[in-house]
Coordinates of C-alpha atoms in Angstrom, one line a residue:
X1 CA -15.1 50.8 9.2
X2 CA -12.6 51.3 6.7
X3 CA -12.6 50.2 3.0
X4 CA -10.5 47.2 3.6
X5 CA -12.6 45.9 6.6
X6 CA -15.9 46.5 4.6
X7 CA -14.2 44.3 1.5
X8 CA -13.9 41.4 4.2
X9 CA -17.4 42.1 5.6
X10 CA -19.0 42.2 2.3
X11 CA -17.4 39.1 1.0
X12 CA -18.6 37.3 4.0
X13 CA -22.0 38.6 3.5
X14 CA -21.9 36.9 -0.1
X15 CA -20.8 33.5 1.7
X16 CA -17.1 33.7 0.9
X17 CA -15.5 32.2 4.2
X18 CA -12.1 31.2 2.8
X19 CA -9.5 33.1 1.1
X20 CA -6.1 32.0 -0.6
X21 CA -3.4 34.5 -0.6
X22 CA -0.1 36.1 0.1
X23 CA 0.7 39.3 1.9
X24 CA 2.5 42.5 0.5
X25 CA 2.7 46.2 1.1
X26 CA 0.6 47.0 -1.9
X27 CA -2.4 45.2 0.0
X28 CA -1.3 46.1 3.4
X29 CA -4.5 47.7 4.5
X30 CA -6.1 44.7 3.2
X31 CA -3.8 42.3 5.0
X32 CA -4.4 44.0 8.2
X33 CA -8.2 44.0 8.3
X34 CA -7.9 40.2 7.1
X35 CA -6.1 39.5 10.4
X36 CA -9.1 40.9 12.5
X37 CA -11.3 38.8 10.7
X38 CA -9.2 35.6 11.0
X39 CA -8.7 36.6 14.9
X40 CA -12.7 36.5 15.0
X41 CA -12.8 33.2 13.2
X42 CA -15.2 34.8 10.5
X43 CA -12.8 33.9 7.7
X44 CA -10.3 31.2 7.2
X45 CA -7.2 32.4 5.6
X46 CA -4.7 29.9 3.7
X47 CA -1.4 31.4 3.3
X48 CA 0.5 29.9 0.1
X49 CA 4.0 30.1 -0.7
X50 CA 3.4 31.8 -4.2
X51 CA 0.3 33.7 -5.6
X52 CA -0.1 31.3 -8.5
X53 CA -0.9 28.7 -5.9
X54 CA -3.5 30.9 -4.3
X55 CA -5.3 31.3 -7.9
X56 CA -5.1 27.5 -8.5
X57 CA -6.5 27.0 -5.1
X58 CA -9.3 29.4 -5.6
X59 CA -10.2 27.8 -8.9
X60 CA -10.1 24.2 -7.3
X61 CA -12.4 25.5 -4.4
X62 CA -14.9 26.7 -6.9
X63 CA -14.8 23.3 -8.9
X64 CA -14.9 21.1 -5.7
X65 CA -17.7 23.0 -4.0
X66 CA -19.7 24.9 -6.6
X67 CA -18.8 28.2 -4.7
X68 CA -16.9 31.3 -5.8
X69 CA -13.5 30.9 -5.3
X70 CA -11.5 33.7 -3.5
X71 CA -7.7 34.8 -3.5
X72 CA -5.8 37.9 -3.3
X73 CA -2.3 39.5 -3.8
X74 CA -0.4 42.5 -3.4
X75 CA 0.4 44.9 -6.6
X76 CA 2.9 44.3 -9.2
X77 CA 4.5 40.9 -9.0
X78 CA 2.0 39.5 -6.7
X79 CA -0.8 40.4 -9.1
X80 CA 1.3 39.2 -12.1
X81 CA 1.7 35.8 -10.4
X82 CA -2.1 35.2 -10.0
X83 CA -2.6 35.2 -13.6
X84 CA -2.1 31.5 -14.4
X85 CA -4.3 30.1 -11.9
X86 CA -7.0 32.9 -13.2
X87 CA -6.7 31.6 -16.6
X88 CA -7.3 28.2 -15.3
X89 CA -10.6 29.4 -14.1
X90 CA -11.5 31.3 -17.1
X91 CA -10.8 28.2 -19.3
X92 CA -12.5 25.7 -17.1
X93 CA -15.7 28.0 -16.6
X94 CA -15.7 28.5 -13.0
X95 CA -16.0 31.6 -10.7
X96 CA -13.2 33.2 -9.1
X97 CA -13.1 36.8 -7.5
X98 CA -9.3 38.0 -7.2
X99 CA -8.6 41.0 -5.0
X100 CA -5.4 42.9 -6.1
X101 CA -3.5 45.6 -4.4
X102 CA -1.9 48.6 -6.4
X103 CA 0.3 51.4 -5.6
X104 CA -1.2 54.9 -4.2
X105 CA -3.6 56.7 -6.5
X106 CA -1.3 59.6 -6.6
X107 CA 1.6 57.6 -7.8
X108 CA -0.1 55.8 -10.7
X109 CA 1.4 57.0 -13.9
X110 CA 4.7 58.2 -12.4
X111 CA 6.5 55.0 -13.4
X112 CA 6.5 54.3 -9.5
X113 CA 8.1 51.0 -7.9
X114 CA 6.0 47.9 -8.4
X115 CA 3.3 49.9 -10.6
X116 CA 2.0 47.8 -13.3
X117 CA -1.1 48.7 -15.3
X118 CA -3.1 45.9 -13.9
X119 CA -6.3 46.8 -15.6
X120 CA -4.6 46.3 -19.0
X121 CA -2.7 43.4 -17.9
X122 CA -5.8 41.4 -16.7
X123 CA -8.3 42.6 -19.3
X124 CA -8.3 39.4 -21.2
X125 CA -8.4 36.9 -18.2
X126 CA -11.1 39.0 -16.2
X127 CA -13.1 40.1 -19.5
X128 CA -16.4 39.6 -17.5
X129 CA -15.5 42.3 -14.9
X130 CA -12.6 44.2 -13.7
X131 CA -12.4 47.5 -12.0
X132 CA -10.0 49.7 -10.1
X133 CA -11.7 51.4 -7.1
X134 CA -10.7 55.1 -7.0
X135 CA -12.9 56.2 -3.9
X136 CA -14.7 54.7 -0.9
X137 CA -18.2 54.9 -2.2
X138 CA -17.3 52.7 -5.2
X139 CA -16.2 49.4 -3.2
X140 CA -19.6 48.3 -2.5
X141 CA -20.7 47.8 -6.0
X142 CA -17.2 46.8 -7.1
X143 CA -17.3 43.9 -4.7
X144 CA -21.1 43.1 -5.4
X145 CA -20.6 43.0 -9.0
X146 CA -17.3 41.0 -8.9
X147 CA -19.1 38.3 -6.9
X148 CA -22.3 38.0 -8.7
X149 CA -20.7 37.9 -12.2
X150 CA -18.0 35.5 -11.2
X151 CA -20.9 33.2 -9.8
X152 CA -23.5 33.8 -12.5
X153 CA -21.2 33.9 -15.6
X154 CA -18.7 31.4 -14.2
X155 CA -15.6 33.3 -14.6
X156 CA -12.9 35.0 -13.1
X157 CA -13.2 38.7 -11.8
X158 CA -11.0 41.2 -10.5
X159 CA -11.1 44.0 -8.1
X160 CA -8.2 46.4 -8.0
X161 CA -7.5 48.4 -4.8
X162 CA -5.0 51.2 -4.4
X163 CA -3.0 50.9 -1.1
X164 CA -3.7 54.7 -0.1
X165 CA -7.7 53.8 -0.3
X166 CA -7.5 50.6 1.7
X167 CA -7.5 52.6 5.0
X168 CA -9.9 55.4 4.1
X169 CA -13.0 55.5 5.9
X170 CA -15.7 53.6 4.1
X171 CA -18.9 55.2 3.2
X172 CA -22.2 54.4 1.8
X173 CA -22.8 55.7 -1.7
X174 CA -25.3 58.8 -1.1
X175 CA -28.7 59.0 -3.0
X176 CA -27.2 61.2 -5.4
X177 CA -26.9 61.4 -9.3
X178 CA -23.6 59.6 -10.3
X179 CA -23.9 56.8 -7.5
X180 CA -25.3 53.2 -7.7
X181 CA -26.9 51.0 -4.9
X182 CA -26.1 47.2 -5.3
X183 CA -27.3 44.3 -3.2
X184 CA -26.8 40.7 -2.5
X185 CA -30.1 39.4 -3.7
X186 CA -30.7 36.0 -5.1
X187 CA -30.3 35.3 -8.8
X188 CA -32.9 33.2 -10.2
X189 CA -32.3 31.5 -13.5
X190 CA -34.2 29.5 -15.8
X191 CA -32.4 26.3 -16.3
X192 CA -34.9 24.5 -18.6
X193 CA -35.4 25.0 -22.3
X194 CA -39.0 25.2 -23.4
X195 CA -41.1 22.2 -24.5
X196 CA -40.4 22.9 -28.3
X197 CA -36.8 22.4 -27.9
X198 CA -37.1 19.4 -25.6
X199 CA -39.5 17.7 -28.1
X200 CA -37.0 18.3 -31.0
X201 CA -34.2 16.8 -29.0
X202 CA -36.4 13.9 -28.2
X203 CA -37.2 13.2 -31.4
X204 CA -33.7 12.9 -32.6
X205 CA -32.7 10.8 -29.8
X206 CA -35.6 8.6 -30.0
X207 CA -35.1 8.0 -33.7
X208 CA -31.5 6.7 -33.2
X209 CA -30.1 3.3 -33.0
X210 CA -26.6 3.8 -31.9
X211 CA -26.6 6.5 -29.3
X212 CA -23.3 8.2 -27.9
X213 CA -23.3 10.3 -24.8
X214 CA -20.4 12.4 -24.0
X215 CA -20.4 14.1 -20.4
X216 CA -18.2 16.9 -19.2
X217 CA -17.8 19.0 -16.1
X218 CA -21.2 20.7 -16.7
X219 CA -22.7 17.1 -16.1
X220 CA -21.1 16.3 -12.8
X221 CA -24.2 17.2 -10.6
X222 CA -26.3 15.0 -13.4
X223 CA -25.3 11.7 -12.3
X224 CA -28.7 10.2 -11.9
X225 CA -30.2 11.9 -14.9
X226 CA -27.4 10.7 -17.2
X227 CA -27.9 7.2 -16.1
X228 CA -31.3 7.1 -16.8
X229 CA -31.0 8.8 -20.3
X230 CA -28.5 6.1 -21.3
X231 CA -30.5 3.4 -20.0
X232 CA -33.5 4.7 -21.8
X233 CA -31.6 5.0 -25.1
X234 CA -29.3 2.1 -24.7
X235 CA -26.3 4.3 -24.9
X236 CA -22.8 4.4 -23.8
X237 CA -21.4 7.2 -21.9
X238 CA -17.9 8.7 -22.5
X239 CA -16.2 11.5 -20.6
X240 CA -14.3 14.5 -21.1
X241 CA -11.6 14.7 -18.7
X242 CA -13.1 17.1 -16.4
X243 CA -16.1 15.2 -16.5
X244 CA -14.4 11.9 -15.0
X245 CA -16.3 12.0 -11.9
X246 CA -19.7 12.4 -13.6
X247 CA -20.7 8.8 -13.7
X248 CA -19.2 5.7 -12.1
X249 CA -16.5 3.7 -14.0
X250 CA -17.7 0.6 -12.7
X251 CA -20.9 0.6 -14.7
X252 CA -20.4 -1.9 -17.9
X253 CA -21.7 1.0 -20.6
X254 CA -19.3 3.6 -19.3
X255 CA -16.6 3.8 -21.9
X256 CA -14.1 6.0 -20.0
X257 CA -12.1 9.1 -21.2
X258 CA -12.2 10.6 -24.8
X259 CA -9.3 11.9 -26.4
X260 CA -5.8 11.3 -26.7
X261 CA -5.9 10.3 -23.1
X262 CA -8.8 8.4 -23.8
X263 CA -9.7 4.8 -24.2
X264 CA -10.4 2.6 -27.4
X265 CA -14.1 1.9 -26.4
X266 CA -14.7 5.8 -26.3
X267 CA -12.9 6.2 -29.6
X268 CA -15.2 3.4 -31.0
X269 CA -18.2 4.8 -29.7
X270 CA -17.9 7.9 -31.2
X271 CA -16.8 6.8 -34.5
X272 CA -19.8 4.4 -35.1
X273 CA -22.6 6.0 -33.2
X274 CA -25.4 7.3 -35.4
X275 CA -26.8 9.8 -32.7
X276 CA -24.6 12.1 -30.3
X277 CA -25.7 13.7 -27.2
X278 CA -23.1 16.0 -25.7
X279 CA -24.0 17.1 -22.0
X280 CA -22.1 19.9 -20.2
X281 CA -18.7 19.7 -22.3
X282 CA -16.7 22.0 -24.5
X283 CA -14.5 19.0 -25.3
X284 CA -11.9 20.8 -27.8
X285 CA -10.6 17.8 -29.9
X286 CA -13.1 17.6 -32.8
X287 CA -11.2 14.7 -34.6
X288 CA -12.2 12.4 -31.4
X289 CA -16.1 13.1 -32.1
X290 CA -18.0 11.8 -34.8
X291 CA -17.4 12.6 -38.5
X292 CA -19.6 15.7 -39.1
X293 CA -23.0 14.2 -40.9
X294 CA -22.3 10.7 -39.3
X295 CA -24.6 11.3 -36.5
X296 CA -27.6 13.6 -35.7
X297 CA -26.7 15.8 -32.7
X298 CA -28.2 17.2 -29.5
X299 CA -26.2 19.4 -27.0
X300 CA -27.1 20.6 -23.6
X301 CA -25.1 23.3 -22.0
X302 CA -25.8 26.2 -19.9
X303 CA -23.1 28.4 -21.5
X304 CA -24.5 29.5 -24.9
X305 CA -21.2 30.1 -26.9
X306 CA -20.3 26.4 -26.2
X307 CA -23.4 25.3 -28.2
X308 CA -22.6 23.8 -31.6
X309 CA -19.1 24.8 -31.2
X310 CA -17.1 21.4 -31.7
X311 CA -19.8 19.4 -33.6
X312 CA -22.6 20.5 -36.0
X313 CA -25.6 19.9 -33.6
X314 CA -29.0 20.0 -34.9
X315 CA -30.6 20.7 -31.7
X316 CA -29.0 23.1 -28.9
X317 CA -30.6 23.2 -25.5
X318 CA -29.3 26.0 -23.3
X319 CA -29.7 25.0 -19.7
X320 CA -28.5 23.2 -16.4
X321 CA -27.7 19.6 -17.6
X322 CA -29.5 17.9 -14.5
X323 CA -32.6 20.1 -15.2
X324 CA -32.7 19.7 -18.7
X325 CA -32.3 16.1 -18.7
X326 CA -35.0 15.5 -16.1
X327 CA -37.3 17.5 -18.4
X328 CA -36.1 15.5 -21.4
X329 CA -36.7 12.0 -19.8
X330 CA -40.3 11.8 -19.9
X331 CA -40.2 12.4 -23.7
X332 CA -37.7 9.6 -24.4
X333 CA -39.0 6.0 -25.3
X334 CA -37.2 3.0 -24.2
X335 CA -35.2 1.2 -26.8
X336 CA -36.1 -2.3 -27.0
X337 CA -33.3 -3.2 -29.4
X338 CA -30.2 -3.4 -26.9
X339 CA -27.7 -4.9 -29.5
X340 CA -25.9 -1.6 -29.4
X341 CA -25.3 -1.6 -25.7
X342 CA -24.4 -5.0 -25.6
X343 CA -21.8 -4.4 -28.0
X344 CA -20.6 -1.4 -25.8
X345 CA -20.4 -3.4 -22.8
X346 CA -18.5 -6.0 -24.3
X347 CA -15.7 -3.5 -25.5
X348 CA -15.6 -2.1 -22.4
X349 CA -15.0 -5.4 -20.6
X350 CA -12.2 -6.3 -23.2
X351 CA -10.6 -2.9 -22.5
X352 CA -10.2 -3.2 -18.7
X353 CA -8.5 -6.5 -19.6
X354 CA -6.3 -4.6 -22.0
X355 CA -5.4 -2.2 -19.3
X356 CA -4.7 -4.6 -16.7
X357 CA -2.2 -6.6 -19.3
X358 CA -0.4 -3.3 -19.8
X359 CA -0.3 -2.4 -16.3
X360 CA 1.5 -5.7 -15.4
X361 CA 4.3 -5.6 -18.1
X362 CA 7.5 -5.4 -16.6
X363 CA 9.4 -2.1 -16.7
X364 CA 12.7 -0.6 -15.6
X365 CA 12.0 -0.6 -12.7
X366 CA 8.2 0.4 -12.4
X367 CA 5.7 0.5 -14.8
X368 CA 3.5 3.7 -14.2
X369 CA 0.5 2.0 -15.2
X370 CA 1.1 -0.5 -12.5
X371 CA 1.1 2.4 -9.8
X372 CA -2.2 3.6 -10.8
X373 CA -3.8 0.1 -11.4
X374 CA -2.8 -0.9 -7.8
X375 CA -4.4 2.4 -6.4
X376 CA -7.6 2.1 -8.0
X377 CA -9.4 -0.5 -6.0
X378 CA -7.8 1.0 -3.1
X379 CA -9.5 4.4 -3.2
X380 CA -11.3 5.3 -0.3
X381 CA -15.0 6.1 -0.3
X382 CA -15.6 9.8 -1.3
X383 CA -12.2 10.3 -2.1
X384 CA -10.9 13.5 -4.0
X385 CA -8.4 12.8 -6.6
X386 CA -6.4 15.4 -8.4
X387 CA -4.0 15.0 -11.4
X388 CA -1.5 17.2 -13.0
X389 CA -0.7 17.5 -16.7
X390 CA 1.9 15.4 -18.4
X391 CA 2.0 11.8 -18.9
X392 CA 0.6 11.2 -15.3
X393 CA -2.8 12.4 -16.8
X394 CA -2.8 9.3 -19.1
X395 CA -2.9 6.8 -16.2
X396 CA -5.2 9.0 -14.1
X397 CA -7.6 9.1 -17.1
X398 CA -7.6 5.5 -18.1
X399 CA -6.6 3.5 -15.0
X400 CA -8.6 4.9 -12.1
X401 CA -12.1 3.8 -11.7
X402 CA -14.2 6.5 -10.4
X403 CA -17.1 5.8 -8.0
X404 CA -20.1 7.6 -6.9
X405 CA -19.6 10.0 -4.5
X406 CA -15.8 10.7 -5.3
X407 CA -14.4 14.0 -6.9
X408 CA -11.8 14.5 -9.4
X409 CA -10.2 17.3 -11.3
X410 CA -7.4 18.9 -13.0
X411 CA -6.3 22.0 -15.0
X412 CA -8.4 21.3 -18.2
X413 CA -8.5 23.9 -20.9
X414 CA -5.3 25.7 -19.8
X415 CA -3.7 22.1 -19.2
X416 CA -1.1 23.8 -16.6
X417 CA 1.7 22.0 -15.5
X418 CA 1.7 22.5 -11.5
X419 CA -1.8 22.5 -10.9
X420 CA -2.2 19.1 -9.0
X421 CA -0.8 19.6 -5.7
X422 CA -2.5 23.1 -5.2
X423 CA -5.7 21.4 -6.3
X424 CA -5.4 18.8 -3.5
X425 CA -4.6 21.6 -0.9
X426 CA -8.0 23.4 -1.9
X427 CA -10.0 20.0 -2.0
X428 CA -8.4 19.2 1.5
X429 CA -9.3 22.5 3.1
X430 CA -13.0 22.3 1.6
X431 CA -13.5 18.6 2.7
X432 CA -10.7 18.0 5.6
X433 CA -12.8 14.7 6.5
X434 CA -11.9 13.2 3.0
X435 CA -8.9 11.6 1.5
X436 CA -7.2 13.5 -1.1
X437 CA -4.6 12.1 -3.6
X438 CA -2.7 14.2 -5.7
X439 CA -1.2 12.4 -8.9
X440 CA 2.0 14.3 -9.9
X441 CA 4.9 13.9 -12.5
X442 CA 8.3 14.8 -11.2
X443 CA 8.2 17.7 -13.6
X444 CA 5.3 19.4 -12.0
X445 CA 6.6 18.5 -8.5
X446 CA 9.5 20.5 -9.2
X447 CA 7.8 23.3 -10.7
X448 CA 5.1 23.8 -7.9
X449 CA 4.6 20.7 -6.0
X450 CA 7.6 21.2 -3.4
X451 CA 6.5 24.5 -2.1
X452 CA 2.8 23.5 -1.7
X453 CA 4.0 20.9 0.7
X454 CA 5.4 23.4 2.9
X455 CA 2.0 24.7 3.0
X456 CA 0.5 21.3 3.6
X457 CA 2.9 20.9 6.4
X458 CA 1.9 24.4 7.8
X459 CA -2.1 23.2 7.9
X460 CA -2.4 19.6 8.3
X461 CA -2.8 19.3 11.9
X462 CA -6.2 21.1 11.7
X463 CA -8.0 18.5 9.4
X464 CA -10.3 15.9 10.7
X465 CA -8.6 13.6 8.6
X466 CA -4.9 13.6 8.2
X467 CA -4.9 11.5 4.9
X468 CA -3.6 13.5 2.0
X469 CA -1.3 11.8 -0.4
X470 CA 1.0 13.1 -3.4
X471 CA 2.3 10.6 -5.7
X472 CA 5.2 11.4 -7.6
X473 CA 6.2 9.5 -10.7
X474 CA 9.9 10.1 -10.7
X475 CA 11.4 9.3 -14.2
X476 CA 13.5 12.4 -14.7
X477 CA 11.9 13.1 -17.9
X478 CA 9.2 15.8 -19.2
X479 CA 7.6 12.6 -20.4
X480 CA 4.3 13.7 -22.1
X481 CA 6.1 16.3 -24.4
X482 CA 8.8 13.6 -24.9
X483 CA 6.5 11.2 -26.5
X484 CA 4.4 13.9 -28.3
X485 CA 7.7 15.3 -30.1
X486 CA 8.3 11.2 -31.1
X487 CA 4.5 10.9 -32.3
X488 CA 3.9 14.3 -33.8
X489 CA 7.3 15.8 -34.9
X490 CA 9.1 12.5 -35.6
X491 CA 12.2 13.6 -33.6
X492 CA 13.8 11.5 -30.4
X493 CA 14.1 12.6 -27.0
X494 CA 15.7 16.1 -26.9
X495 CA 17.7 15.4 -23.8
X496 CA 18.7 19.3 -23.4
X497 CA 15.0 20.3 -23.0
X498 CA 13.5 16.9 -21.6
X499 CA 15.6 15.6 -18.9
X500 CA 15.3 17.0 -15.5
X501 CA 17.4 16.4 -12.2
X502 CA 16.7 13.8 -10.0
X503 CA 15.3 14.6 -6.4
X504 CA 14.7 12.7 -3.2
X505 CA 11.1 13.5 -2.9
X506 CA 10.3 11.1 -0.2
X507 CA 13.1 12.4 2.0
X508 CA 12.0 16.0 1.2
X509 CA 8.7 15.0 3.1
X510 CA 10.6 14.0 6.0
X511 CA 12.2 17.3 6.2
X512 CA 8.9 18.7 6.5
X513 CA 7.9 16.3 9.5
X514 CA 5.6 14.4 6.9
X515 CA 5.9 11.0 5.7
X516 CA 7.9 9.7 2.8
X517 CA 7.7 6.5 1.1
X518 CA 9.7 5.2 -1.7
X519 CA 9.1 2.3 -4.0
X520 CA 10.8 0.9 -7.1
X521 CA 9.6 -2.8 -6.7
X522 CA 6.3 -3.7 -8.7
X523 CA 5.6 -6.2 -6.2
X524 CA 5.7 -3.8 -3.5
X525 CA 3.6 -1.2 -5.2
X526 CA 0.2 -2.4 -3.5
X527 CA 1.9 -2.3 0.0
X528 CA 3.2 1.2 -0.6
X529 CA -0.3 2.5 -1.3
X530 CA -1.5 0.6 1.9
X531 CA 1.0 2.3 4.0
X532 CA 0.3 5.9 2.4
X533 CA -3.4 5.4 2.9
X534 CA -3.0 4.3 6.6
X535 CA -0.4 7.0 7.7
X536 CA -1.1 9.5 10.5
X537 CA 0.0 12.4 8.4
X538 CA 0.3 13.5 4.9
X539 CA 2.4 11.8 2.6
X540 CA 4.8 11.8 -0.6
X541 CA 4.8 8.4 -2.1
X542 CA 7.7 8.5 -4.8
X543 CA 7.5 6.0 -7.5
X544 CA 10.6 5.3 -9.6
X545 CA 8.9 4.8 -12.9
X546 CA 10.2 3.8 -16.4
X547 CA 9.9 6.9 -18.9
X548 CA 9.8 4.6 -22.0
X549 CA 6.4 3.3 -21.2
X550 CA 4.4 4.9 -24.0
X551 CA 1.1 6.5 -23.4
X552 CA -0.6 4.7 -26.5
X553 CA -3.4 6.8 -27.9
X554 CA -6.7 5.0 -28.3
X555 CA -6.2 5.1 -32.1
X556 CA -2.8 5.2 -33.7
X557 CA -3.0 7.0 -37.2
X558 CA -0.6 6.3 -40.1
X559 CA 0.7 9.8 -39.6
X560 CA 1.5 9.1 -36.0
X561 CA 3.1 5.7 -36.9
X562 CA 5.4 7.2 -39.5
X563 CA 6.3 9.9 -37.2
X564 CA 7.3 7.4 -34.4
X565 CA 9.4 5.4 -37.0
X566 CA 11.1 8.7 -38.2
X567 CA 12.2 9.4 -34.5
X568 CA 14.0 6.3 -33.9
X569 CA 17.3 7.2 -35.7
X570 CA 17.6 10.4 -33.4
X571 CA 16.5 8.4 -30.3
X572 CA 18.9 8.4 -27.5
X573 CA 17.0 5.7 -25.7
X574 CA 16.4 3.7 -28.7
X575 CA 16.5 0.2 -27.1
X576 CA 14.3 1.1 -24.1
X577 CA 11.6 2.7 -26.5
X578 CA 11.5 -0.2 -28.7
X579 CA 11.1 -2.5 -25.6
X580 CA 8.7 -0.5 -23.9
X581 CA 6.3 0.0 -27.2
X582 CA 6.4 -3.4 -28.3
X583 CA 5.5 -4.8 -24.8
X584 CA 2.4 -2.4 -24.8
X585 CA 1.4 -3.1 -28.1
X586 CA 1.6 -6.6 -27.4
X587 CA -0.5 -6.2 -24.2
X588 CA -3.0 -4.7 -26.3
X589 CA -3.3 -7.5 -28.7
X590 CA -3.2 -10.5 -26.5
X591 CA -4.5 -9.0 -23.0
X592 CA -5.5 -12.5 -21.8
X593 CA -1.9 -14.0 -22.0
X594 CA 0.0 -13.9 -18.8
X595 CA 2.3 -10.9 -18.8

């Protein structure tokens, strides 16, 4: 067995059975050894069109399955391309192992072709663990430590393997000074804080009259516990964007997303509560949280550096969200006064009326909110939904109602453009029996989405269920940034930077022997979704949407209003921007009126 063959054998022993990657001569030995494993059906290899997609897919695999994601690339440019997706894993705290090729050991330091100092380049993204292997007996502990640290620290790790080492015979480290002997043993952690901490947290929560809960990605496996705590405390539950699937949106006390992309009930929940419970989230925007001193705070997070990071918490409980909540529940007293809960439920019901009214406003030609509003009730059971960055994330966050059993994610901390389609591909590879829907803007689709469609066309026939739908909002505008410049900088649309070319996305699907659907009539949006959801192959659903429908924040500040007014003299689409904004504002004020 050579070094490359050992790498794949050891990764399988750790339970890693799917790898996303792209070949190259800097990883030639690794490529050859991988082919043997693929032929033997021991490893599933997904060949991407660009290494960045491999790292995004590995990150999404980790998010959707809870397992360690795995990707590999060649030396130099291939390794460099992995960085963006690995930073996505780092900022969203999921475990990914990256195997990188490198030039021959004898060439390192010689300014050789494709020689990059990968150890220095990647030391930030793989701050938990990065190693360059220099002799065969080193590879065992390099792989073992990379996987264990990625899994237990929920972080990306990197193993760099020079190409002349890859085909050398593997040798076990001897029982001698200077060698180490690692293993694959189970890591058993304590996930529950001690009773003293739990009692302190319970005292705060029991004494509150207006309790608000914020659930993040760390609470995705704590649905039942969150709902029981919310019931006992008469609390409302808001969700960070990565926690969108943590609790069902059909529940009347779930206020939806929090933040710039969030809802008014979530804003009100945070600004009026007297007690704040934050579970499994490092939500970054403190301005959307209670004002310091307004509420007594309790936080639960398995990652200690996240504790008391965004809000001055009175009690911090380090532990697994579900296990900690289960230990906390017997200490909580059911609140007899349900007036706070009743108020929350009324505001949530009113908010859904507002969203419907906004979605049904006319636009030129399609209101993007209508596209999502029509999808929401049609979402299949156990669907997996991904979204990209941009204005599409607003409608994904607000208009889609998650139900129990669904999964959803996007690039959160990094908020990288172009992650939606590789996330969808990874979701489909992990759960080939489920329907997967990627929600994309045209900027993200042009950046990465088009080449991921080639990967989809390569693999879709092996899936149990062919349903993978890529929604593209075609508005020929980098829309989120356009609106941010209007509201934050007081400047009109900068056409040189914000306008992007038109492209026939639905026809591109047909070139790949996939299905393309085009819709620009609001009365045909529902039928377009029905057609897409019943197709016998993956679909690009292209919706021609209006870029001048504003993604209104849940609370408009005086500063934002002044900046928007200041942008109007330099706005090249002045009439349409005023029209679109006025319609959305009116729908917010008079949601019960016929649109």
